[in-house]
mmCIF file of C-alpha atoms in Angstrom:
data_model
loop_
_atom_site.group_PDB
_atom_site.id
_atom_site.type_symbol
_atom_site.label_atom_id
_atom_site.label_comp_id
_atom_site.label_asym_id
_atom_site.label_seq_id
_atom_site.Cartn_x
_atom_site.Cartn_y
_atom_site.Cartn_z
ATOM 1 C CA MET A 1 32.399 -53.453 37.317
ATOM 2 C CA ALA A 2 31.552 -51.035 34.785
ATOM 3 C CA THR A 3 33.617 -48.934 32.654
ATOM 4 C CA GLU A 4 33.877 -45.096 32.521
ATOM 5 C CA ILE A 5 34.162 -43.447 30.093
ATOM 6 C CA SER A 6 35.087 -40.115 30.640
ATOM 7 C CA ASP A 7 34.396 -36.529 28.610
ATOM 8 C CA SER A 8 37.003 -36.420 26.624
ATOM 9 C CA ASP A 9 37.279 -39.864 25.552
ATOM 10 C CA GLN A 10 33.293 -38.862 24.541
ATOM 11 C CA ARG A 11 34.218 -36.277 22.410
ATOM 12 C CA GLU A 12 37.107 -37.468 21.062
ATOM 13 C CA ALA A 13 35.103 -40.721 19.168
ATOM 14 C CA ASP A 14 32.445 -38.212 18.770
ATOM 15 C CA GLY A 15 34.916 -36.792 16.753
ATOM 16 C CA SER A 16 36.474 -39.247 15.257
ATOM 17 C CA SER A 17 32.581 -40.215 13.806
ATOM 18 C CA ALA A 18 32.090 -36.810 12.559
ATOM 19 C CA GLU A 19 35.427 -37.201 10.812
ATOM 20 C CA LYS A 20 35.151 -40.018 9.132
ATOM 21 C CA GLN A 21 31.205 -39.224 8.441
ATOM 22 C CA ASP A 22 32.509 -36.230 6.244
ATOM 23 C CA GLU A 23 35.356 -38.006 4.352
ATOM 24 C CA THR A 24 32.420 -41.126 3.523
ATOM 25 C CA GLU A 25 30.457 -37.790 2.105
ATOM 26 C CA ALA A 26 33.707 -36.578 0.300
ATOM 27 C CA GLU A 27 34.438 -40.051 -1.288
ATOM 28 C CA ASP A 28 30.693 -39.740 -2.493
ATOM 29 C CA LEU A 29 30.729 -36.544 -4.232
ATOM 30 C CA LYS A 30 34.537 -38.221 -5.946
ATOM 31 C CA LYS A 31 33.321 -41.027 -7.457
ATOM 32 C CA GLN A 32 29.388 -38.772 -8.108
ATOM 33 C CA ASN A 33 31.994 -36.441 -10.146
ATOM 34 C CA LYS A 34 34.075 -38.712 -11.383
ATOM 35 C CA GLN A 35 30.753 -40.567 -13.132
ATOM 36 C CA GLN A 36 29.790 -37.689 -14.612
ATOM 37 C CA THR A 37 32.860 -36.909 -15.980
ATOM 38 C CA THR A 38 33.084 -40.677 -17.772
ATOM 39 C CA LEU A 39 29.437 -39.986 -18.438
ATOM 40 C CA PHE A 40 30.487 -37.162 -20.482
ATOM 41 C CA LYS A 41 33.423 -38.470 -21.949
ATOM 42 C CA THR A 42 31.734 -41.930 -22.688
ATOM 43 C CA ILE A 43 28.761 -39.364 -24.895
ATOM 44 C CA THR A 44 31.911 -37.654 -26.232
ATOM 45 C CA GLN A 45 33.822 -40.857 -27.660
ATOM 46 C CA ILE A 46 30.181 -42.466 -28.817
ATOM 47 C CA THR A 47 30.041 -38.938 -30.859
ATOM 48 C CA GLU A 48 33.038 -39.397 -31.933
ATOM 49 C CA GLU A 49 33.255 -43.026 -32.817
ATOM 50 C CA ASN A 50 29.633 -42.805 -34.987
ATOM 51 C CA VAL A 51 29.771 -39.244 -36.532
ATOM 52 C CA GLY A 52 32.604 -39.342 -36.700
ATOM 53 C CA THR A 53 35.206 -36.292 -37.642
ATOM 54 C CA PHE A 54 35.516 -33.728 -39.858
ATOM 55 C CA GLY A 55 36.384 -35.303 -43.275
ATOM 56 C CA PRO A 56 35.826 -36.075 -46.693
ATOM 57 C CA PHE A 57 32.139 -37.539 -46.022
ATOM 58 C CA GLN A 58 31.488 -33.954 -44.679
ATOM 59 C CA VAL A 59 32.890 -31.747 -47.537
ATOM 60 C CA TYR A 60 30.722 -34.079 -49.847
ATOM 61 C CA VAL A 61 28.112 -33.340 -47.548
ATOM 62 C CA GLY A 62 28.318 -29.482 -47.695
ATOM 63 C CA PHE A 63 28.926 -29.432 -51.215
ATOM 64 C CA PHE A 64 25.468 -31.251 -52.097
ATOM 65 C CA SER A 65 24.223 -29.076 -49.490
ATOM 66 C CA LEU A 66 25.109 -25.353 -50.870
ATOM 67 C CA TYR A 67 24.100 -26.621 -54.727
ATOM 68 C CA ALA A 68 21.173 -26.914 -53.466
ATOM 69 C CA MET A 69 20.858 -24.148 -51.373
ATOM 70 C CA ALA A 70 22.172 -21.775 -54.845
ATOM 71 C CA ALA A 71 19.443 -23.742 -57.257
ATOM 72 C CA MET A 72 17.165 -22.760 -54.864
ATOM 73 C CA ALA A 73 18.271 -18.820 -54.719
ATOM 74 C CA THR A 74 17.958 -18.320 -58.231
ATOM 75 C CA GLY A 75 14.350 -19.086 -58.004
ATOM 76 C CA ILE A 76 13.455 -16.964 -55.221
ATOM 77 C CA TYR A 77 15.544 -13.791 -57.028
ATOM 78 C CA ALA A 78 14.989 -14.211 -60.328
ATOM 79 C CA SER A 79 11.656 -12.433 -59.736
ATOM 80 C CA VAL A 80 14.301 -9.034 -59.186
ATOM 81 C CA PHE A 81 15.599 -9.125 -62.388
ATOM 82 C CA SER A 82 12.424 -10.642 -64.334
ATOM 83 C CA ASP A 83 9.847 -7.780 -63.034
ATOM 84 C CA TYR A 84 12.375 -5.413 -62.651
ATOM 85 C CA THR A 85 10.453 -2.175 -64.195
ATOM 86 C CA PRO A 86 12.474 0.508 -65.922
ATOM 87 C CA ARG A 87 11.650 4.130 -66.468
ATOM 88 C CA HIS A 88 8.608 4.243 -69.631
ATOM 89 C CA HIS A 89 6.427 6.149 -71.362
ATOM 90 C CA CYS A 90 3.913 5.674 -73.984
ATOM 91 C CA VAL A 91 4.761 6.007 -77.618
ATOM 92 C CA ASP A 92 2.561 8.264 -78.407
ATOM 93 C CA ASN A 93 4.093 10.836 -76.476
ATOM 94 C CA ILE A 94 7.349 10.392 -78.200
ATOM 95 C CA THR A 95 7.065 13.446 -80.214
ATOM 96 C CA ARG A 96 5.891 15.743 -77.155
ATOM 97 C CA PHE A 97 8.705 14.715 -74.454
ATOM 98 C CA ALA A 98 12.282 14.512 -74.317
ATOM 99 C CA TYR A 99 13.858 11.740 -72.406
ATOM 100 C CA SER A 100 14.369 13.339 -69.575
ATOM 101 C CA SER A 101 14.038 11.929 -65.862
ATOM 102 C CA GLU A 102 10.809 14.552 -65.501
ATOM 103 C CA PHE A 103 8.923 12.640 -68.099
ATOM 104 C CA TYR A 104 9.696 8.824 -66.410
ATOM 105 C CA GLU A 105 8.439 10.645 -63.147
ATOM 106 C CA SER A 106 5.590 12.199 -64.862
ATOM 107 C CA ALA A 107 1.835 11.063 -64.417
ATOM 108 C CA ASP A 108 0.751 11.634 -68.378
ATOM 109 C CA ARG A 109 3.340 8.538 -68.813
ATOM 110 C CA CYS A 110 0.835 5.975 -69.302
ATOM 111 C CA THR A 111 -1.866 8.063 -71.283
ATOM 112 C CA ALA A 112 -1.834 9.196 -74.833
ATOM 113 C CA ASP A 113 -4.091 12.377 -75.683
ATOM 114 C CA GLY A 114 -6.147 11.417 -72.221
ATOM 115 C CA GLU A 115 -6.383 7.583 -73.651
ATOM 116 C CA LEU A 116 -4.832 4.699 -72.224
ATOM 117 C CA CYS A 117 -1.924 4.073 -74.155
ATOM 118 C CA GLN A 118 -0.940 0.732 -75.810
ATOM 119 C CA GLU A 119 2.912 0.530 -76.910
ATOM 120 C CA PHE A 120 5.609 1.753 -74.618
ATOM 121 C CA ALA A 121 9.159 2.811 -74.832
ATOM 122 C CA TYR A 122 11.067 1.581 -72.448
ATOM 123 C CA ASP A 123 14.724 3.095 -70.685
ATOM 124 C CA LYS A 124 17.264 0.331 -71.229
ATOM 125 C CA GLU A 125 20.312 1.683 -69.805
ATOM 126 C CA ILE A 126 20.117 -0.639 -67.083
ATOM 127 C CA ILE A 127 18.929 -4.028 -68.198
ATOM 128 C CA SER A 128 18.175 -4.131 -71.495
ATOM 129 C CA SER A 129 15.413 -6.860 -70.975
ATOM 130 C CA SER A 130 12.709 -7.719 -68.593
ATOM 131 C CA ALA A 131 9.698 -9.561 -68.295
ATOM 132 C CA SER A 132 8.034 -5.684 -67.754
ATOM 133 C CA GLN A 133 9.224 -5.039 -71.016
ATOM 134 C CA GLU A 134 8.390 -7.512 -72.813
ATOM 135 C CA PHE A 135 4.445 -7.877 -71.623
ATOM 136 C CA ASN A 136 3.936 -4.307 -71.119
ATOM 137 C CA ILE A 137 3.231 -4.898 -66.960
ATOM 138 C CA VAL A 138 2.755 -1.163 -66.644
ATOM 139 C CA CYS A 139 0.229 1.537 -65.880
ATOM 140 C CA SER A 140 -2.896 -0.501 -66.074
ATOM 141 C CA GLN A 141 -1.240 -4.097 -66.220
ATOM 142 C CA ALA A 142 1.361 -3.097 -62.521
ATOM 143 C CA TYR A 143 -1.084 -5.243 -60.256
ATOM 144 C CA LEU A 144 -0.130 -8.393 -62.997
ATOM 145 C CA LYS A 145 3.355 -7.720 -61.358
ATOM 146 C CA SER A 146 2.629 -8.300 -57.385
ATOM 147 C CA ILE A 147 0.402 -11.435 -58.642
ATOM 148 C CA SER A 148 3.489 -13.492 -60.316
ATOM 149 C CA GLY A 149 4.956 -12.411 -57.274
ATOM 150 C CA VAL A 150 2.270 -14.125 -54.995
ATOM 151 C CA LEU A 151 2.139 -17.177 -57.689
ATOM 152 C CA ARG A 152 5.473 -17.949 -57.447
ATOM 153 C CA MET A 153 5.661 -17.642 -53.688
ATOM 154 C CA SER A 154 2.168 -20.397 -53.403
ATOM 155 C CA GLY A 155 4.509 -22.504 -55.739
ATOM 156 C CA LEU A 156 7.262 -23.012 -53.561
ATOM 157 C CA LEU A 157 5.112 -23.013 -50.470
ATOM 158 C CA ILE A 158 2.900 -26.000 -51.895
ATOM 159 C CA GLY A 159 5.948 -27.667 -53.458
ATOM 160 C CA SER A 160 7.792 -28.102 -50.257
ATOM 161 C CA PHE A 161 4.801 -29.424 -48.616
ATOM 162 C CA VAL A 162 4.355 -32.526 -51.421
ATOM 163 C CA PHE A 163 7.764 -33.107 -52.288
ATOM 164 C CA GLY A 164 8.770 -33.400 -48.421
ATOM 165 C CA TRP A 165 5.907 -35.595 -48.171
ATOM 166 C CA ILE A 166 7.004 -37.766 -51.083
ATOM 167 C CA SER A 167 10.379 -37.602 -49.996
ATOM 168 C CA ASP A 168 9.729 -38.598 -46.300
ATOM 169 C CA THR A 169 7.672 -41.476 -47.335
ATOM 170 C CA PHE A 170 9.215 -42.941 -50.282
ATOM 171 C CA GLY A 171 12.911 -41.630 -49.840
ATOM 172 C CA ARG A 172 13.553 -42.591 -46.021
ATOM 173 C CA VAL A 173 14.535 -46.053 -45.264
ATOM 174 C CA ASN A 174 12.764 -47.388 -42.345
ATOM 175 C CA ALA A 175 14.838 -47.851 -38.664
#
């Protein structure tokens, strides 16, 4: 004798299997989310164990990093003060012109009676001494100021490559 399954029993069986499949998928998603959460917690824990939190060592490293940056900054920004060119005029023109802003801005400040001047007087109101004053890097010698900056920055570029390579080659511990 064959057993007959009614339509309602069939629908109940299909519905319960669909519910079981949905429950299984939901459990799988929960497991995946839990694994991902565990993974992130593990990465955080590993970081804290190996690197640590902010403490005395980080203060020590930060202090010496700032010290190195400050030492480098003086080399870069020293040109602002050393290459400063104050207002100036030719010494031979002192008898003809007073110290006024008109004189400092005139085109005649580099010549004396049609000839290039060899000695200059500088306005020492802002900065009392600079490389431009000491070496008379004005008028026909003004191009030396640009060359000074190019040489300074070229030295920093080449030095960073050379000393970077030296520190990587001899200063690193093999891992």
